[in-house]
XYZ file of C-alpha atoms in Angstrom:
568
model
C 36.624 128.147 -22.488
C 33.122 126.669 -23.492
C 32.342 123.153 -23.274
C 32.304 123.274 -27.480
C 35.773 124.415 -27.420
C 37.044 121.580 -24.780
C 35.351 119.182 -27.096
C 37.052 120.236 -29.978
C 40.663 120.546 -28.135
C 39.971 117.358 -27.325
C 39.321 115.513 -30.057
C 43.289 116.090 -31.586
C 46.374 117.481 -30.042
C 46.646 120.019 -32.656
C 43.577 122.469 -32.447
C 41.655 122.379 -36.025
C 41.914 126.451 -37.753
C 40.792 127.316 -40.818
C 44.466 127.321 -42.256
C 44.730 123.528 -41.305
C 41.999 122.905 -43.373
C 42.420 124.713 -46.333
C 45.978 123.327 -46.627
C 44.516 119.626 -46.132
C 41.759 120.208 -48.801
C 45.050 121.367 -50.853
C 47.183 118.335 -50.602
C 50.007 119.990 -48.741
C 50.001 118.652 -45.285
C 53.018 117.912 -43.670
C 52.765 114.749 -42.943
C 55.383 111.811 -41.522
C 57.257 109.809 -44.367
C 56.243 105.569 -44.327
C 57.852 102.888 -41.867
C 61.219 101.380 -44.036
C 60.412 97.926 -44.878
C 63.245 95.074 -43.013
C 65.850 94.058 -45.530
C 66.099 89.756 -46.257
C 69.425 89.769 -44.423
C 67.198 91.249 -41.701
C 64.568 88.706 -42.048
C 66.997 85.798 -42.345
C 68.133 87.038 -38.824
C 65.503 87.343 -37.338
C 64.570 84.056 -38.196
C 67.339 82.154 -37.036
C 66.941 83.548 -33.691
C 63.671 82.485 -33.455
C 64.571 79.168 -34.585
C 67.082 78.997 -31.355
C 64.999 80.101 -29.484
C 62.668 77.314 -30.434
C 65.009 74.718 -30.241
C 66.409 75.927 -26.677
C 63.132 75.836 -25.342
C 62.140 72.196 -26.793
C 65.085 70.636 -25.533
C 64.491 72.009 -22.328
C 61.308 70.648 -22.002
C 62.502 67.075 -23.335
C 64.952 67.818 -20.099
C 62.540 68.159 -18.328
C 60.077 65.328 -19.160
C 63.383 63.036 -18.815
C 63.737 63.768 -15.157
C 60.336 63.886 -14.965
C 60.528 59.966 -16.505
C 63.657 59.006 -14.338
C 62.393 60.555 -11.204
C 59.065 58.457 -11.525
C 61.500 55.742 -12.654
C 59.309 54.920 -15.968
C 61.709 56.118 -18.559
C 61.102 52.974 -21.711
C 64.711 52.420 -22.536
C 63.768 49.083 -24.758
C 61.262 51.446 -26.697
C 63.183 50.585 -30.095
C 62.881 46.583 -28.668
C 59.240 45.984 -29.361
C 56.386 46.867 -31.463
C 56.096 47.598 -34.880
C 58.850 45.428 -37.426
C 61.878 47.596 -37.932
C 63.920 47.309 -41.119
C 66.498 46.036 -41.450
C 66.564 43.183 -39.394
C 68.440 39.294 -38.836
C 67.566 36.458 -40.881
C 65.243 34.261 -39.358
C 65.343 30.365 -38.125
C 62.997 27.401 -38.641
C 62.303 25.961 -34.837
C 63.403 22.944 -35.956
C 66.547 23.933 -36.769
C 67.096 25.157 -32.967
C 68.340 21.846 -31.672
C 71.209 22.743 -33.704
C 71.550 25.880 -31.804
C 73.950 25.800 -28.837
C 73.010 27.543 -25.729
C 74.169 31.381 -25.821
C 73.961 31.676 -29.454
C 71.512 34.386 -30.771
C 68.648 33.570 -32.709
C 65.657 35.112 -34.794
C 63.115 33.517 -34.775
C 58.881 34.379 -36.345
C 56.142 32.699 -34.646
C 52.439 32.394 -33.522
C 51.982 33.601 -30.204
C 50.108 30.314 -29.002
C 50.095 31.205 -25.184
C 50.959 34.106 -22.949
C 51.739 34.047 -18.927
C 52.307 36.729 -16.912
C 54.248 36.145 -13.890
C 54.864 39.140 -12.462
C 54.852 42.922 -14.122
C 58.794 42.213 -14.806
C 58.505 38.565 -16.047
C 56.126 37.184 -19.192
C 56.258 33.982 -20.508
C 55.665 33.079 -24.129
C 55.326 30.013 -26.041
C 55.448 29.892 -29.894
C 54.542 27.961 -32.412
C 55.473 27.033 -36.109
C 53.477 24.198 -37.600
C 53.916 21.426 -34.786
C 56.509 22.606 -33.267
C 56.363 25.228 -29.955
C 59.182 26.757 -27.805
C 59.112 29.049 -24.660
C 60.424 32.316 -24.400
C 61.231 34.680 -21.684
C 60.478 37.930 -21.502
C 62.309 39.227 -18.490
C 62.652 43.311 -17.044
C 65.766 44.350 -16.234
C 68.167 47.675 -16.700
C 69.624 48.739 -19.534
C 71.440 46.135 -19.986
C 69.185 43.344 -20.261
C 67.417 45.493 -23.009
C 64.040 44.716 -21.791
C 61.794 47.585 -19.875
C 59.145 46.996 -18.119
C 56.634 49.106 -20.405
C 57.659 45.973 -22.991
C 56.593 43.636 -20.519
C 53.814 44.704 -20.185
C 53.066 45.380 -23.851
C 54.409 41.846 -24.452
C 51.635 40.231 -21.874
C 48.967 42.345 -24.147
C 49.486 40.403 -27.326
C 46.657 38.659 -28.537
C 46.966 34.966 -28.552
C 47.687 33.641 -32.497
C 49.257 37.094 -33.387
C 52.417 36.323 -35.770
C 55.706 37.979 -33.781
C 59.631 38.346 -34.600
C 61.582 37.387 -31.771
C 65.055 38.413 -31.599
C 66.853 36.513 -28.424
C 69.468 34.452 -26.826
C 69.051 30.242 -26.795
C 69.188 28.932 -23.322
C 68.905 25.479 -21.795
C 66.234 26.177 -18.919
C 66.201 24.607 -15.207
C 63.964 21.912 -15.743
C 62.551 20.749 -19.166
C 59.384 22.554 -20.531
C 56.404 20.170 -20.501
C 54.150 22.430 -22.267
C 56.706 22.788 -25.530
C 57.876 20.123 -28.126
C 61.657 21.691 -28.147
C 61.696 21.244 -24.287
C 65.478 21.350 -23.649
C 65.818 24.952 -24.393
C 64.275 28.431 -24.315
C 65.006 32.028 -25.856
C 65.630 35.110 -23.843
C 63.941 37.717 -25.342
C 65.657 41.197 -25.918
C 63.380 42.195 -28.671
C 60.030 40.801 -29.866
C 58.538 43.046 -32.719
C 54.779 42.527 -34.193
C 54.597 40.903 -37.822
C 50.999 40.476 -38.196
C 48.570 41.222 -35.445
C 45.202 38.640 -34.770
C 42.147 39.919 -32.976
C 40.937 39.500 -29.483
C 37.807 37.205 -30.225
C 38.163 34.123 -32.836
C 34.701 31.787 -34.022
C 36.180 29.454 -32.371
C 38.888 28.667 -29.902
C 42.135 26.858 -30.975
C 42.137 24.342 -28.632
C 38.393 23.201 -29.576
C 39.451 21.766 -32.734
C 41.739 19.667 -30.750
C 39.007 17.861 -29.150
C 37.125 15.248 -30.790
C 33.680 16.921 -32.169
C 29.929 17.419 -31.118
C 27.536 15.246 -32.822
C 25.851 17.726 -35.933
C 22.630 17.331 -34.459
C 23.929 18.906 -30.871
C 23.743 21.855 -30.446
C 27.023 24.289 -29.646
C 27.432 26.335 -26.719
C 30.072 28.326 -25.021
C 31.383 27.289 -21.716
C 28.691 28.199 -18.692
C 30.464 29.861 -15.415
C 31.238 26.348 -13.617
C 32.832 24.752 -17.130
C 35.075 27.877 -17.009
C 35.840 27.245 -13.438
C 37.066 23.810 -14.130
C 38.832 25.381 -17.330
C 36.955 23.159 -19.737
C 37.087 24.131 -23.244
C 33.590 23.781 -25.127
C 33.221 20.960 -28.139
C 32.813 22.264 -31.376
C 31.349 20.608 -34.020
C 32.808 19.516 -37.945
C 30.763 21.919 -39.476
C 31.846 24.614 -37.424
C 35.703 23.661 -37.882
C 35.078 23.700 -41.319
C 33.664 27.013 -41.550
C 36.223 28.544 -39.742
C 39.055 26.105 -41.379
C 41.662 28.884 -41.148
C 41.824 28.523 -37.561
C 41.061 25.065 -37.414
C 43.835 23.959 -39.481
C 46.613 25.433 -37.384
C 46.213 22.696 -34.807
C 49.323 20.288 -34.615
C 46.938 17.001 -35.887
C 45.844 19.458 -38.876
C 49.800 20.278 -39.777
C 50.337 16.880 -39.617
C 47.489 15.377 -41.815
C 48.638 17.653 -44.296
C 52.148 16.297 -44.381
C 51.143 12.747 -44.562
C 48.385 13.715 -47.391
C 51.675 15.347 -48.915
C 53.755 12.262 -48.191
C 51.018 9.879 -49.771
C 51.380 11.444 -53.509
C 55.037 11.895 -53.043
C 55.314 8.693 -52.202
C 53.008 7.671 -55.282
C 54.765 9.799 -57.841
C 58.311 8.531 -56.789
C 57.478 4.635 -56.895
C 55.994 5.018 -60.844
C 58.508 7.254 -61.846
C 61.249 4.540 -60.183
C 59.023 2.427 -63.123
C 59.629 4.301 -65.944
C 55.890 5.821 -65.776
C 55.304 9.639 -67.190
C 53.373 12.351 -65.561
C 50.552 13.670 -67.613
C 48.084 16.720 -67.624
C 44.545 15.934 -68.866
C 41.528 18.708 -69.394
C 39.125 18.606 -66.997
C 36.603 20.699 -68.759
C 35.163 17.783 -71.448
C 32.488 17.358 -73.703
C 30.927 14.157 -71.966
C 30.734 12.273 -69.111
C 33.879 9.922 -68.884
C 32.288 7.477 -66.769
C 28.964 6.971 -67.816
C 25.881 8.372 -66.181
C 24.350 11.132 -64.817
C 26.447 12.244 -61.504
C 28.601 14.682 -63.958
C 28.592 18.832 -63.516
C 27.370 20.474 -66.892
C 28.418 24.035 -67.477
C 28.418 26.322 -69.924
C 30.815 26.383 -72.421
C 30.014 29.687 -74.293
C 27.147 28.475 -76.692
C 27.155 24.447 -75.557
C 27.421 22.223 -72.367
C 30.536 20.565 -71.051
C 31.258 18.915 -68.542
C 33.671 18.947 -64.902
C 35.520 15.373 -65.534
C 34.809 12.701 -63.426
C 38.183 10.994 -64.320
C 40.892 11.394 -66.477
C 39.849 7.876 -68.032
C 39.500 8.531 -71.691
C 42.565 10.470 -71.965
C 44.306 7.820 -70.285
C 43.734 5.576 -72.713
C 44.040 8.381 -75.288
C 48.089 8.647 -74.123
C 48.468 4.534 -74.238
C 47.225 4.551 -78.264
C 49.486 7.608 -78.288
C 52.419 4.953 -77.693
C 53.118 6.759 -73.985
C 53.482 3.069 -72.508
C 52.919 4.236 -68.671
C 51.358 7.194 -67.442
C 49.940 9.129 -64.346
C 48.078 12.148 -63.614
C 47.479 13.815 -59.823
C 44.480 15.948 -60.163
C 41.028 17.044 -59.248
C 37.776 14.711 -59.845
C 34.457 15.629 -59.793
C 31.725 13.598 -59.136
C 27.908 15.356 -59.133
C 26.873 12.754 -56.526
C 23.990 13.884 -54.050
C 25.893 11.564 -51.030
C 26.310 13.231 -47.542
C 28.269 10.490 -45.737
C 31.414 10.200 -44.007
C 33.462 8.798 -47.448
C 31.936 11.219 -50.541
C 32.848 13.807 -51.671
C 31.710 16.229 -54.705
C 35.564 17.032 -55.714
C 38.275 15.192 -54.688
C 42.248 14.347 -55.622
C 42.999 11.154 -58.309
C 45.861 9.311 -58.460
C 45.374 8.103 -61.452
C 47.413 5.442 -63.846
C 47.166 3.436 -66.656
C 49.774 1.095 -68.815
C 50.459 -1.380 -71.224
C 50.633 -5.352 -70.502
C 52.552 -8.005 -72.118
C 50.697 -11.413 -71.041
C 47.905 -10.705 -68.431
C 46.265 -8.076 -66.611
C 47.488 -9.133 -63.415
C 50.805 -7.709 -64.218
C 49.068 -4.111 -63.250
C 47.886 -5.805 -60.609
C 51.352 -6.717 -59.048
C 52.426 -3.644 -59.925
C 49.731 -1.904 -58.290
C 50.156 -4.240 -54.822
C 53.881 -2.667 -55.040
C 52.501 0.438 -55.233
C 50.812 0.425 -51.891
C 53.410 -1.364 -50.362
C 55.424 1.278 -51.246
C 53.357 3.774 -49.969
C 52.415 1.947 -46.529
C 56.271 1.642 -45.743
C 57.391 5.014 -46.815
C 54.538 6.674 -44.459
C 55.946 4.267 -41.579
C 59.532 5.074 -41.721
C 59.272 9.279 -43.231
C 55.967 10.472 -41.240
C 56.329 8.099 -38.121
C 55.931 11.584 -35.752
C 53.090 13.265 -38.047
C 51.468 9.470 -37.582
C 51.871 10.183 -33.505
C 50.544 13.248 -33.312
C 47.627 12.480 -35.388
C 47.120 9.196 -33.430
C 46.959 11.035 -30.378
C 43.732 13.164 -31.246
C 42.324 9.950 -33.080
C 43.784 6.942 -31.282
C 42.979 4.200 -33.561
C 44.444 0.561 -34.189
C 47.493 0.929 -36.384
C 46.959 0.204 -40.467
C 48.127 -3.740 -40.395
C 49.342 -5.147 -43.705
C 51.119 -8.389 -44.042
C 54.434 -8.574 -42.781
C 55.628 -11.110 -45.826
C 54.043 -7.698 -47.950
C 52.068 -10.177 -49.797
C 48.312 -8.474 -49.747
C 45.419 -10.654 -49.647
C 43.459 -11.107 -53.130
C 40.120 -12.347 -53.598
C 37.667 -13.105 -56.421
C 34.374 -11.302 -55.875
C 32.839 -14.956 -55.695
C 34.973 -15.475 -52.722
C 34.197 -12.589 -51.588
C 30.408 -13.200 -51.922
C 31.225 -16.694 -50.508
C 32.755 -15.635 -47.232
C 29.414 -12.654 -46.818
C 26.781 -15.560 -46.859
C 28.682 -17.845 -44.379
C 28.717 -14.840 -41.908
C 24.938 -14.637 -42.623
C 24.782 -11.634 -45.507
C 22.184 -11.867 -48.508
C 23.682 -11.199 -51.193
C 23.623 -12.591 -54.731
C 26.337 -13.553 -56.862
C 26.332 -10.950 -59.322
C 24.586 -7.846 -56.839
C 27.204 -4.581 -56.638
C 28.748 -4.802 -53.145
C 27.090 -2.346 -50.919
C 28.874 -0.307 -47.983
C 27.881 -2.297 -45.299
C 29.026 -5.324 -47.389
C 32.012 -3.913 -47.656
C 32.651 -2.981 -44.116
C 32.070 -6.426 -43.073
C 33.853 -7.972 -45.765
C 36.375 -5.488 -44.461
C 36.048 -7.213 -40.795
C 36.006 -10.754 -42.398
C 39.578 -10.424 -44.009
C 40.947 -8.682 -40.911
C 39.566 -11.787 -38.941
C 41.073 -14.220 -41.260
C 44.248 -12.565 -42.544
C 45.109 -10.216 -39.963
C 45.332 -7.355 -42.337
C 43.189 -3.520 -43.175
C 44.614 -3.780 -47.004
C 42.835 -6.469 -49.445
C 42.176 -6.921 -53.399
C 38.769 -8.062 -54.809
C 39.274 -9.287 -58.595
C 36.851 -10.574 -61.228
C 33.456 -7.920 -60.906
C 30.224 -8.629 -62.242
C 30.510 -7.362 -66.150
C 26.843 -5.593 -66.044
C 28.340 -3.057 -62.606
C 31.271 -2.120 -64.404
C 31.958 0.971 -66.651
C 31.328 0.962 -70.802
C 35.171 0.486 -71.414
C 35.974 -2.825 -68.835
C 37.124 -5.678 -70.600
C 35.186 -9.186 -70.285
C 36.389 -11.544 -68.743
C 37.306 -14.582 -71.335
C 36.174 -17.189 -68.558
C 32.867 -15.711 -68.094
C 30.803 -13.096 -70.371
C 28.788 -12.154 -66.926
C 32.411 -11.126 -65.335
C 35.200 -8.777 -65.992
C 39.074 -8.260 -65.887
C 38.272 -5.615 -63.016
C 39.386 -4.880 -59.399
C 38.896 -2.954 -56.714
C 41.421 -2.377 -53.673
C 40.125 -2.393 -50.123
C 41.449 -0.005 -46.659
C 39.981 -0.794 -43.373
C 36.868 -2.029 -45.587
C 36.512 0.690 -47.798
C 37.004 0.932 -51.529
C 39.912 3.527 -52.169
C 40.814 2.469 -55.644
C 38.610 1.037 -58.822
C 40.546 -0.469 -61.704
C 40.334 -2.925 -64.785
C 41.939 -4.075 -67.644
C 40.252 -1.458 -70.689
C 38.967 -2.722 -74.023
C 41.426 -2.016 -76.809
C 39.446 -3.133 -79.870
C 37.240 -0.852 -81.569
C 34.628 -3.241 -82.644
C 34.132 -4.416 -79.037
C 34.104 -1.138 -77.800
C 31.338 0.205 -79.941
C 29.590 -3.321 -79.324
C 29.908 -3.404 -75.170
C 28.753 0.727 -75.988
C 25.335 0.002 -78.039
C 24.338 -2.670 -75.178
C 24.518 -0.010 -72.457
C 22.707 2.485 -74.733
C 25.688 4.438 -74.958
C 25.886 6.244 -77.799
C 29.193 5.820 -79.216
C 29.423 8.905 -81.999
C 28.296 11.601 -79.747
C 30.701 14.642 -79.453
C 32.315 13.934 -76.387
C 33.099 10.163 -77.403
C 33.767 10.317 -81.297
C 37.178 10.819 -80.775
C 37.842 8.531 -77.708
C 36.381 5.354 -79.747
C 38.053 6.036 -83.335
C 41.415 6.345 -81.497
C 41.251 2.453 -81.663
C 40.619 1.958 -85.341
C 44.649 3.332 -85.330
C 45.579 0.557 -83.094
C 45.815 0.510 -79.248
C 47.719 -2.258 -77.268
C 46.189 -4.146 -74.286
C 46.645 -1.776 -70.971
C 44.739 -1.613 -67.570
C 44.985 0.898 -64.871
C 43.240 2.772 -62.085
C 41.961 5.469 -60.227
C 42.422 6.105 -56.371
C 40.987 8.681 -54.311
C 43.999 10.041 -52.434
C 41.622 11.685 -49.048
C 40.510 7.900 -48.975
C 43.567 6.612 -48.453
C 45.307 9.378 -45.960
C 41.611 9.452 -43.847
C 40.963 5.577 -43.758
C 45.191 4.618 -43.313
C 44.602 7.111 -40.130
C 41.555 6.196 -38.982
C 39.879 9.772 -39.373
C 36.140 8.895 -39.225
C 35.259 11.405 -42.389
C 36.827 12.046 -45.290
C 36.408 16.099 -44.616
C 39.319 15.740 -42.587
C 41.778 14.532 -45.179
C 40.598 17.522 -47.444
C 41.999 21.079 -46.751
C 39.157 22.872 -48.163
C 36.631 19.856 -49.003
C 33.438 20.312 -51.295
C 30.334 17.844 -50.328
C 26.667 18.572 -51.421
C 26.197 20.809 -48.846
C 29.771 22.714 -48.824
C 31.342 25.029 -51.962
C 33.094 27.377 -49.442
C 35.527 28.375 -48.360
C-alpha cells in the first residue's frame, strides 16, 4: 500500500469510494438518528439527588468542623449571647430602680460602657452607667451552663469605652461593696450583653477630663507626655474645648446633675405662681422693635422689612395685664446683641419672666417675689440635695446662705451707695452700679447679714428702662428693683407705667419715639385702660450657675451662645 493510501485509510474508519460520495452529495447517507432529550420527571430526579448529595456532604463537613471546634476546645456556645441586638427581647430597667431588685432576680438592663477590666481571658469586669448612676457587672466564662464562652469574653473586653450595651443578667449582692460604683451593694452576672449603639476608639477628648476643673484659655492643651501616663494622670482640658465637644462633655455625673437642678429651678418657679393663681403665657419673639430700648437687639430680615430677636417679653407682658389676664408668666428664650465675653453674659439665654396687677403698693410684687425665691432656695435643698453633692464635689464652694427667719435683706440703692463709700468705693449717688460694685456690695451684705440673697429697691430714674414708673418721693428715682445672688444681679424688675400720657411723656424725654411700628400698639393699649402692675425678668443660668457656685455662666447652659459661640 502507498503512503497516499495509508493516509487516506487513516483519516476515517470507513475508506472514502466514489459511491460514498456520490450518495453524500445526494442526501442519502445513512446516518445515526439524534440523542432523545431527558424527560422533566427525569430532570426532577436527577435533581433531587444532587440536592442530597449536597446536603450529605455539607453536613458532613459541619461534622467535621464541630470536632474540629471541640477537639481544639473553642466551640462559641454563647454565640447567640452577645453582639448584635436580637429581637425580641426583655423590657428594660432604670438603675435606679435596682435597689428594688432582690438578689437572684433577672434583670435587663441598657447602659454606657464607662469602664472595662480584664482579669483574666475567662473573667471581664464592666461598669455601666445611666446619667449618675453606675453599676458593675460580671462577665464570667464558664460551660454551657453559665451561658458565657470565652470567645464572649473576650469580645466583651473589646468594647469601646462609652459604647451603649443591653445587658441581660442575674442581680447579685457582691463580697465586698464596689467603691468604684454608686449602686455598690450589688452587681449583675452577665449571661448576655448585646451591642445597642457602638462609640469609636478615639474621642476629642477624654471623659474623665471634663471632670477636672479646666486649663486657663490662654494655656495651651496637651496630651499626657510618657511620665504623666505613668502616674495615670489625665490631661486638663480647657472650657472651650468642653464646649466644642459638649456631647461628650455633658455625660459627666456634675453635667447630669446641673441639668436636673436647672430643671428643678423652673419647675420650682412655675409651681409656686401657679400655687398663686398666675397663667402661663407664650409671647413672639420675632418683633418689630427693640423691647428694651437701645441698640444691643438682633435685626433680621423679615421678608421685605427688619425685625427684631426680643430681648424680653416686656411689652407683651404688659399687653396681657390691659388684656385683664391679672398674673402672668412666660419661660422662654432672650436675646440680647451684647458684645460682652465675661463669665455672666450671654447672647441668648432662658427668662423667667412675670408680671401682675397691685392693689395698694408695688411692694406687694415685691413680697411676692421674696416668696418666690424662697420657694425656690428650699425646694432645691430638700428635692436636688444629691444633684447639689455631686456638683459640689467638682466645684466645692460655700453653700448658698439665706436667712434662716426667710426674711431676705432689702436695701434702698442709697443704702446701698452708703455702705460702698464707707468701705472706701467712689461712687455717686445716682451712677449705675458697676460689677465690681456689685461684687463687693455682694461681700458687704454677706459680712453684715450673713446671707448670698439680697434686694436693692428705689434705682436712679435716668438708668432705668422707658416704661419704669417714678418714684412719687423723688422724680430722680424709680419704683424699681433688682435682686442680688452671691453679688450678682439675676433678676431686674419695677413697677411699669400704666398711664398713657406719662408713657408717651417719660418716651419723648428719652428720644424714644413713641408711634414707630414696633411701639404704636404697645402705647395705645393704655388709652383702653390698664391697671397698676409690676413684674420682672430673671435669667434662669444666673441663678442655677451663681446658687452653685459655677464660676461661668457657660456651665449652666446646655448649648450656650456668647459673642464668640453659635455652635453647636
Amino acid at each position: 500500500m502507498s503512503a497516499e493510501d495509508k493516509t487516506d485509510t487513516a483519516v476515517g474508519s470507513t475508506p472514502v469510494t466514489e459511491q460514498s460520495t456520490s450518495a453524500s452529495r445526494d442526501g442519502l447517507t445513512d446516518s445515526a438518528p439524534p440523542a432523545k432529550e431527558p424527560s422533566a420527571n427525569a430532570l426532577k430526579k436527577l435533581a433531587k439527588a444532587k440536592e442530597k448529595e449536597e446536603k450529605k456532604a455539607a453536613k458532613k463537613k459541619e461534622q467535621e468542623e464541630k470536632q474540629k471546634q471541640q477537639e481544639a476546645g473553642t466551640e462559641d456556645f454563647a454565640k447567640e449571647n452577645y453582639g448584635d441586638l436580637p429581637e425580641p427581647r426583655p423590657e428594660p430597667v432604670n438603675l435606679k430602680r435596682l435597689v428594688d431588685v432582690s438578689a437572684d432576680e433577672e434583670v435587663t438592663v441598657q447602659a454606657r460602657v464607662q469602664n472595662t477590666r480584664a482579669q483574666t481571658g475567662k473573667l471581664v469586669f464592666l461598669l455601666l452607667r445611666q446619667g449618675f448612676s453606675t453599676i458593675q457587672a460580671v462577665v464570667a466564662a464558664g460551660d454551657e451552663s453559665s451561658q458565657v464562652s470565652r470567645q464572649m469574653t473576650k469580645w466583651t473586653a473589646s468594647l469601646n469605652l462609652e459604647s451603649i450595651v443591653e445587658v441581660f443578667g442575674v442581680v447579685q449582692k457582691p463580697k465586698d461593696p464596689v467603691a468604684s460604683a454608686t449602686v455598690s451593694d450589688l452587681e449583675i452576672h452577665v449571661k448576655k450583653l448585646h451591642i445597642l449603639a457602638g462609640a469609636i476608639s478615639q474621642f476629642p477628648m477624654q471623659l474623665e477630663s471634663a471632670l477636672l476643673p479646666e486649663l486657663p484659655e490662654d494655656e495651651e492643651e496637651h496630651l499626657p507626655d510618657q511620665e504623666e501616663s505613668k502616674t495615670s494622670k489625665i490631661p486638663k482640658v480647657s472650657l472651650k474645648t468642653r464646649l466644642d465637644n459638649r456631647v461628650v462633655d455633658l455625660r459627666t455625673p456634675t453635667n447630669a446633675a446641673i441639668t436636673r437642678i436647672k430643671h428643678g429651678v423652673s419647675q420650682l418657679f412655675q409651681e409656686y405662681l401657679s400655687s398663686k393663681d398666675f397663667v402661663q403665657i407664650f409671647t413672639p419673639k420675632l418683633i418689630a422693635a427693640a423691647s428694651e430700648g437701645g441698640s444691643n437687639v438682633f435685626a433680621v430680615k423679615y421678608f421685605e422689612r427688619t425685625a427684631y430677636l426680643a430681648q424680653s417679653p416686656q411689652l407683651y407682658k404688659q399687653l396681657a395685664i390691659g388684656g385683664d389676664c391679672q398674673r402672668v408668666y412666660e419661660i422662654g428664650p432672650v436675646f440680647r446683641a451684647e458684645n460682652s465675653n465675661t463669665h455672666r453674659h450671654m447672647t441668648e439665654f432662658v427668662g423667667l419672666d412675670l408680671e401682675m396687677t397691685f392693689k395698694v403698693h408695688y411692694h406687694e410684687v415685691l413680697d411676692l417675689l421674696e416668696g418666690l425665691f424662697v420657694f425656690i432656695f428650699n425646694g432645691l435643698k430638700e428635692r436636688y440635695a444629691k444633684e447639689i453633692d455631686i456638683v459640689r464635689k467638682q466645684y466645692p464652694v460655700e453653700e448658698f446662705k439665706v436667712p434662716e427667719n426667710g426674711k431676705m435683706v432689702r436695701l434702698t440703692f442709697a443704702e446701698g451707695i452708703a455702705m460702698l463709700r464707707e468701705a472706701g468705693a467712689e461712687v455717686g449717688d445716682y451712677d449705675d452700679l458697676s460689677t465690681p460694685h456689685e461684687r463687693l456690695l455682694g461681700k458687704l451684705v454677706k459680712e453684715k447679714h450673713n446671707t448670698d440673697f439680697f434686694i436693692v429697691d428705689q434705682y436712679p430714674l435716668e438708668i432705668r428702662p422707658f416704661y419704669t414708673m417714678p418714684s412719687p418721693k423723688d422724680s430722680k428715682l424709680s419704683n424699681s428693683y433688682d435682686f442680688f445672688m452671691r453679688g450678682e444681679e439675676i433678676m431686674s424688675g419695677a413697677q411699669r407705667i400704666h398711664r398713657h400720657g406719662l408713657l408717651t411723656e417719660r418716651m419723648r424725654s428719652l428720644g424714644v419715639d413713641h408711634e414707630s411700628d414696633g411701639l404704636k400698639d404697645y402705647v395705645d393699649s393704655f388709652k383702653y385702660g390698664t391697671p397698676p402692675h409690676a413684674g420682672g425678668g430673671i435669667g434662669l443660668e444666673r441663678v442655677v450657675f451663681l446658687y452653685l457656685g459655677l464660676g461661668n455662666i457657660r456651665k449652666a447652659s446646655m448649648f450656650p451662645r456668647d459673642p464668640q459661640r453659635v455652635r453647636p
